[in-house]
CSV table of C-alpha atoms in Angstrom, one decimal:
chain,number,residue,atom,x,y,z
A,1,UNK,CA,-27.3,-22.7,3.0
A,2,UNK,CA,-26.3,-23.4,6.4
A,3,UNK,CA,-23.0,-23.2,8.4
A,4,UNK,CA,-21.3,-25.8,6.2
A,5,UNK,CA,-22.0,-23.5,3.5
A,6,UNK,CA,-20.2,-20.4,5.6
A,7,UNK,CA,-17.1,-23.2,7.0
A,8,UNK,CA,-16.6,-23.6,3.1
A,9,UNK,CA,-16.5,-19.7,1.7
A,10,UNK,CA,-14.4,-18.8,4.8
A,11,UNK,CA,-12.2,-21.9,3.7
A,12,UNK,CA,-11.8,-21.0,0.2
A,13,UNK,CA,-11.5,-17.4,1.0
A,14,UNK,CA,-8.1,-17.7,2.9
A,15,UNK,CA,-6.8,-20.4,0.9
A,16,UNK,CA,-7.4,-18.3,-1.9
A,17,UNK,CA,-5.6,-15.4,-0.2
A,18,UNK,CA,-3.0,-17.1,0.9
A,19,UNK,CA,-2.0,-19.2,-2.2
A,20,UNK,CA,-3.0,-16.5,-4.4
A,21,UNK,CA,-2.9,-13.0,-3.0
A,22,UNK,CA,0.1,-13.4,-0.5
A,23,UNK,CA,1.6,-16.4,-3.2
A,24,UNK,CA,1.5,-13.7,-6.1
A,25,UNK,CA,2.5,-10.7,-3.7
A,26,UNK,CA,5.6,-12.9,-2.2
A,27,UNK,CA,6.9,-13.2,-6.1
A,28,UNK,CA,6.8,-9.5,-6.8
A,29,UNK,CA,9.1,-8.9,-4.2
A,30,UNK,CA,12.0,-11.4,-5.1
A,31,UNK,CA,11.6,-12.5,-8.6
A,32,UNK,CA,9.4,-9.2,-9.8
A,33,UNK,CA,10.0,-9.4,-14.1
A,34,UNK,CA,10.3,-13.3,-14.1
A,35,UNK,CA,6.9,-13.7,-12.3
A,36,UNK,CA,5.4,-10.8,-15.2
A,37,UNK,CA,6.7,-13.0,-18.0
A,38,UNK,CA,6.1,-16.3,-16.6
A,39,UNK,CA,2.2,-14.8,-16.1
A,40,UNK,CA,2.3,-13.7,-19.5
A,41,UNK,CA,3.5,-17.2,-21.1
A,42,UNK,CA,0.7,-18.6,-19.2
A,43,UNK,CA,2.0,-19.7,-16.0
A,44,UNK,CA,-1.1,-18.4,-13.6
A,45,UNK,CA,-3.0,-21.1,-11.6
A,46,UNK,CA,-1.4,-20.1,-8.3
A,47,UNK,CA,-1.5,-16.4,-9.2
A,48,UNK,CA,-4.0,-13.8,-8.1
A,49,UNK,CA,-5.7,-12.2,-11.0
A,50,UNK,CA,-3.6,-9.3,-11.7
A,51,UNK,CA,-6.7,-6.5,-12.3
A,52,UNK,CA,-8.3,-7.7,-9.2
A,53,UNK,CA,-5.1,-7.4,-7.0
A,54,UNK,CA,-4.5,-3.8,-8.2
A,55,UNK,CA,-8.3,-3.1,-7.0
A,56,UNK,CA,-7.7,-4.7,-3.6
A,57,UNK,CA,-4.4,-2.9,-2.8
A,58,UNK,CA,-5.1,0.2,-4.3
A,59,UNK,CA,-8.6,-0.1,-2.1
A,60,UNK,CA,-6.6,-0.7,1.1
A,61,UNK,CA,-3.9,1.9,0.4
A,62,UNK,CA,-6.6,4.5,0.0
A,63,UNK,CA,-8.5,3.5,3.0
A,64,UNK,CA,-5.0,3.7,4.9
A,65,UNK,CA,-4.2,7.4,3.3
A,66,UNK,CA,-6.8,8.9,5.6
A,67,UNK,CA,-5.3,8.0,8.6
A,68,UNK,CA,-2.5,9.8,7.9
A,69,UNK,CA,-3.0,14.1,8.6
A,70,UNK,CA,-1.0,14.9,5.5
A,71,UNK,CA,-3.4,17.7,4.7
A,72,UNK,CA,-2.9,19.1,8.2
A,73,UNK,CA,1.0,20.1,7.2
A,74,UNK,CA,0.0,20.8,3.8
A,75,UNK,CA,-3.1,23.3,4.1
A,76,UNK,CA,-1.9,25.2,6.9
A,77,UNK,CA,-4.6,27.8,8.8
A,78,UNK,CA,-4.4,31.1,7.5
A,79,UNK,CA,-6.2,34.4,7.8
A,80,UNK,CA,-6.2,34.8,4.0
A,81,UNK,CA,-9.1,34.2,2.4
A,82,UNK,CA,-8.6,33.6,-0.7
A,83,UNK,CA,-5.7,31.3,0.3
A,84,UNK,CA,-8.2,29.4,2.9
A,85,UNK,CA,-10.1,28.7,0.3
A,86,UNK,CA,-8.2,27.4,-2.2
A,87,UNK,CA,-6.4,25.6,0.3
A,88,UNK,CA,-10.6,24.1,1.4
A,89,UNK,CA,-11.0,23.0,-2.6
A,90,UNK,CA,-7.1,21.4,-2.0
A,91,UNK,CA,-8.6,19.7,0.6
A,92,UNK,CA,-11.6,18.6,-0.7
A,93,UNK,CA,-9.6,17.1,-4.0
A,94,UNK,CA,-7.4,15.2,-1.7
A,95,UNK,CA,-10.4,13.4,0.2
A,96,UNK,CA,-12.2,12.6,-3.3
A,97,UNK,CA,-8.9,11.2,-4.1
A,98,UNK,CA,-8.0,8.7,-0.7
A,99,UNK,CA,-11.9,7.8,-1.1
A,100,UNK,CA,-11.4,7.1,-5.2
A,101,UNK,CA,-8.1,6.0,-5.3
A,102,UNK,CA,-8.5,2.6,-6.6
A,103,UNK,CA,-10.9,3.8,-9.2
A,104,UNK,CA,-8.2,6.3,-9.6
A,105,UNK,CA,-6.0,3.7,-10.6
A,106,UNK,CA,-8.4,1.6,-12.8
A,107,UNK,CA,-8.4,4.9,-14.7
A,108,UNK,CA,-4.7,5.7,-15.0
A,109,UNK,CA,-3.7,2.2,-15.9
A,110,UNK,CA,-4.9,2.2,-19.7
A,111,UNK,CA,-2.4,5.3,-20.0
A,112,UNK,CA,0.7,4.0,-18.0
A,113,UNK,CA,0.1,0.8,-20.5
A,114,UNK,CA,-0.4,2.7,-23.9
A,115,UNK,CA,3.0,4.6,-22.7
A,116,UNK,CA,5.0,1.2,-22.0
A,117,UNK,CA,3.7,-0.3,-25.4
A,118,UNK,CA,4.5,2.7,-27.6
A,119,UNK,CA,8.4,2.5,-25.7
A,120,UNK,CA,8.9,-1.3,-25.4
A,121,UNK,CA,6.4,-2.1,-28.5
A,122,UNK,CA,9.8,-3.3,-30.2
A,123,UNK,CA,10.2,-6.3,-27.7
A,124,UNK,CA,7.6,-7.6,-28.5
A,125,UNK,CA,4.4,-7.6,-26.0
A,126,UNK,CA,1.2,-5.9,-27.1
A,127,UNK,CA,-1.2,-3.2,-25.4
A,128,UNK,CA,-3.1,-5.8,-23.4
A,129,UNK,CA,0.2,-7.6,-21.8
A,130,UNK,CA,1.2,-4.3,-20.9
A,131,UNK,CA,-1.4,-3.9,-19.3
A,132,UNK,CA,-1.1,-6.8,-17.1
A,133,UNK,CA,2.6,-5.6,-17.0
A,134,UNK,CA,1.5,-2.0,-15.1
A,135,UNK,CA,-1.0,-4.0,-13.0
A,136,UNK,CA,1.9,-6.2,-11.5
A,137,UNK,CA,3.9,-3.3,-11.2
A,138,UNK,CA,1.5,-0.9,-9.4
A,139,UNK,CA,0.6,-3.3,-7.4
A,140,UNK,CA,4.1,-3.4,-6.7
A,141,UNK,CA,4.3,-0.1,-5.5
A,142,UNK,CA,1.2,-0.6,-3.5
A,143,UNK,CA,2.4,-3.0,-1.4
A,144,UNK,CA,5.8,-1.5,-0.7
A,145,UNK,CA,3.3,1.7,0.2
A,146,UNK,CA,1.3,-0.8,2.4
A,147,UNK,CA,4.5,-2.1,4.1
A,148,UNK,CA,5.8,1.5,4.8
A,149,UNK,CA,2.6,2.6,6.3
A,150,UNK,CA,3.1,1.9,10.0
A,151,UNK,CA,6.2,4.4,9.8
A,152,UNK,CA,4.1,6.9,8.1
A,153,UNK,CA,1.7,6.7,11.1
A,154,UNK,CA,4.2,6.5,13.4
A,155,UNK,CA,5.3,9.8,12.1
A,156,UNK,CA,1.6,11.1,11.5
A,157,UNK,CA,2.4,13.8,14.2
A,158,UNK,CA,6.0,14.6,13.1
A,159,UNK,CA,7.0,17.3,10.9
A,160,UNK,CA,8.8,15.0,9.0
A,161,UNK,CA,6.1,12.9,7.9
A,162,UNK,CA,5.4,14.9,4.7
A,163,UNK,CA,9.1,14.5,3.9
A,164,UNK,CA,9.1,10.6,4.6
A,165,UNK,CA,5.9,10.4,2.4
A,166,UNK,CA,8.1,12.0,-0.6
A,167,UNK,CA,11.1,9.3,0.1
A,168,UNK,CA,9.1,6.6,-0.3
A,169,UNK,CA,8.8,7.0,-3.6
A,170,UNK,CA,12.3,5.5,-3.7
A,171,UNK,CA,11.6,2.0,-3.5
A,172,UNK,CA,9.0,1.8,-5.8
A,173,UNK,CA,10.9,3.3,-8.5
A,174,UNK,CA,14.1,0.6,-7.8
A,175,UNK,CA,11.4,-1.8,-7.8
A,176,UNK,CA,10.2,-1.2,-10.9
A,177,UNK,CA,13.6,-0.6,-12.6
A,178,UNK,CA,14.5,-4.0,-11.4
A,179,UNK,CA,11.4,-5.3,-12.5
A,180,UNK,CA,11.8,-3.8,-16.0
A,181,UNK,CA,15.0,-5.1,-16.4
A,182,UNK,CA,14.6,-8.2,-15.6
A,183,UNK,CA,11.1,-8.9,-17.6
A,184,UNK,CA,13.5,-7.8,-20.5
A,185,UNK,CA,16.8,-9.3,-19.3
A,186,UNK,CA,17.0,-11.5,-23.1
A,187,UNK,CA,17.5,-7.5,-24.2
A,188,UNK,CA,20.6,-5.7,-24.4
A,189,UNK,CA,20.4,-3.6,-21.2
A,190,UNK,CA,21.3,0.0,-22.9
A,191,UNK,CA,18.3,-0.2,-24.7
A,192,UNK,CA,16.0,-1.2,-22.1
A,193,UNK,CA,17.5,1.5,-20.3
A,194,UNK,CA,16.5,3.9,-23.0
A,195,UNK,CA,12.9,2.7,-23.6
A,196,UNK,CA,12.2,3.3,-19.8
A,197,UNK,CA,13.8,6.6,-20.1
A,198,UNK,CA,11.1,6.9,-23.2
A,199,UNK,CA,8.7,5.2,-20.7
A,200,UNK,CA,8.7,8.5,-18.6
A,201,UNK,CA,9.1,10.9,-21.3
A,202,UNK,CA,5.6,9.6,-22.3
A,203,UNK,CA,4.4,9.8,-19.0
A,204,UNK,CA,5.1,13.2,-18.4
A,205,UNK,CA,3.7,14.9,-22.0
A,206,UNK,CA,0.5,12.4,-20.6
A,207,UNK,CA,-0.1,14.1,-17.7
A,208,UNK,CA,0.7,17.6,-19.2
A,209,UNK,CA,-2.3,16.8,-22.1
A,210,UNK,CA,-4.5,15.5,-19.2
A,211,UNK,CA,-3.6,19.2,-17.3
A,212,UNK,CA,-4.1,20.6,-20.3
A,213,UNK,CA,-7.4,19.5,-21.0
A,214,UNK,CA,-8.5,20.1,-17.4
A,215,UNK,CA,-7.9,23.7,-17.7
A,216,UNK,CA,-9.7,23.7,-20.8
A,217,UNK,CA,-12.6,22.2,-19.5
A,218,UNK,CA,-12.6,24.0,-16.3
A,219,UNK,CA,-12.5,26.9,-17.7
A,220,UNK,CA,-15.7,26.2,-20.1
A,221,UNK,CA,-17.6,24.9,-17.0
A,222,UNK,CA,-17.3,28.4,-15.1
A,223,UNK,CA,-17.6,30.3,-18.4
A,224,UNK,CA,-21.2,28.1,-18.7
A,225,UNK,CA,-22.0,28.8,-15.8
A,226,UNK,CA,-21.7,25.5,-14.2
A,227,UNK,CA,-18.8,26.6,-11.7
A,228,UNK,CA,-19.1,29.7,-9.5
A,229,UNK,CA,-15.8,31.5,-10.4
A,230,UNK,CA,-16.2,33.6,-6.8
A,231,UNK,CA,-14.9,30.7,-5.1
A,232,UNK,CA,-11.8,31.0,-6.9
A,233,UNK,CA,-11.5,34.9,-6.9
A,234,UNK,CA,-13.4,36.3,-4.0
């Protein structure tokens, strides 16, 4: 290995980003459901691997979250202690997340997929397509999250950043609507419409199982033993 060696990675490492990451990002944004279906069909050389792109931007979204206070507005200072210290294991949750959050979304991806094949299983694309399917459209929302990060910190001292962070949840959502429709735009449009409505109703009883279960099993660890319940109740 010499510097030839290094002139070559560094080569292939931008031309690679560029005529696959920012090639693949670029399509999202103005063709979102065509460049899904297209990947699906087989149409991938100058696409970035889909599973590998959600990594990257969830990494980088995660590593941007913590320069952004939003746990100063959200766990206030306060002379109750019980409250301070729920509002310390808050805290503490919030950090494991920004640190975890693109293993976070490795994790959740499996589930958004099963959800979108058990409502759209009638068009036609199995469990593994759809999960390619949520990996372009996460990664959707991660770069929109990406692009709107400069306001955020902008507004990292305002007031109204906590309320900005809530709005952008707007784009993303028209993002993947118009993704949606347009991956299924050979569908009549009142049922896709309905599936995606089915899409979310899924999604929810999900995440209530998931809390579910999380009480259950927090509950067990501090009845073991395993979890000092005085940090809970003073």
């Amino acid at each position: 290995m010499d510097w030839h060696y290094i002139q070559d990675e560094l080569k292939y490492t931008f031309l690679h980003i560029n005529k696959g990451f920012l090639y693949t990002a670029k399509q999202l944004f103005i063709r979102p459901g065509d460049t899904v279906r297209e990947f699906i069909e087989g149409k991938r050389v100058q696409h970035y691997k889909p599973i590998l792109l959600l990594f990257v931007l969830a990494g980088l979204n995660g590593l941007l979250m913590h320069f952004l206070p939003v746990e100063d507005f959200i766990y206030k200072p306060t002379p109750d202690t019980d409250v301070a210290r729920q509002q310390k294991i808050g805290k503490e949750i919030y950090d494991f997340l920004t640190k975890n959050y693109a293993l976070y979304e490795l994790f959740v991806l499996p589930i958004y997929a099963f959800c979108s094949w058990l409502a759209f299983k009638k068009f036609g694309y199995n469990y593994i397509e759809n999960i390619i399917i949520n990996c372009f459209a996460t990664s959707q929302r991660l770069i929109i999250g990406i692009l709107l990060f400069p306001i955020q910190y902008f507004l990292r001292e305002s007031p109204y950043l906590v309320l900005f962070s809530f709005l952008t949840i707007i784009p993303p959502i028209g993002y993947t609507i118009w993704l949606v429709v347009q991956l299924y735009k050979k569908q009549d449009l009142g049922s896709v419409i309905l599936r995606m409505l089915l899409f979310a109703f899924n999604i929810t009883v999900f995440i209530l199982l998931l809390f579910f279960i999380g009480i259950i099993i927090f509950a067990y660890l501090i009845k073991a033993g395993y979890i000092d319940k005085q940090l809970f109740i003073g």
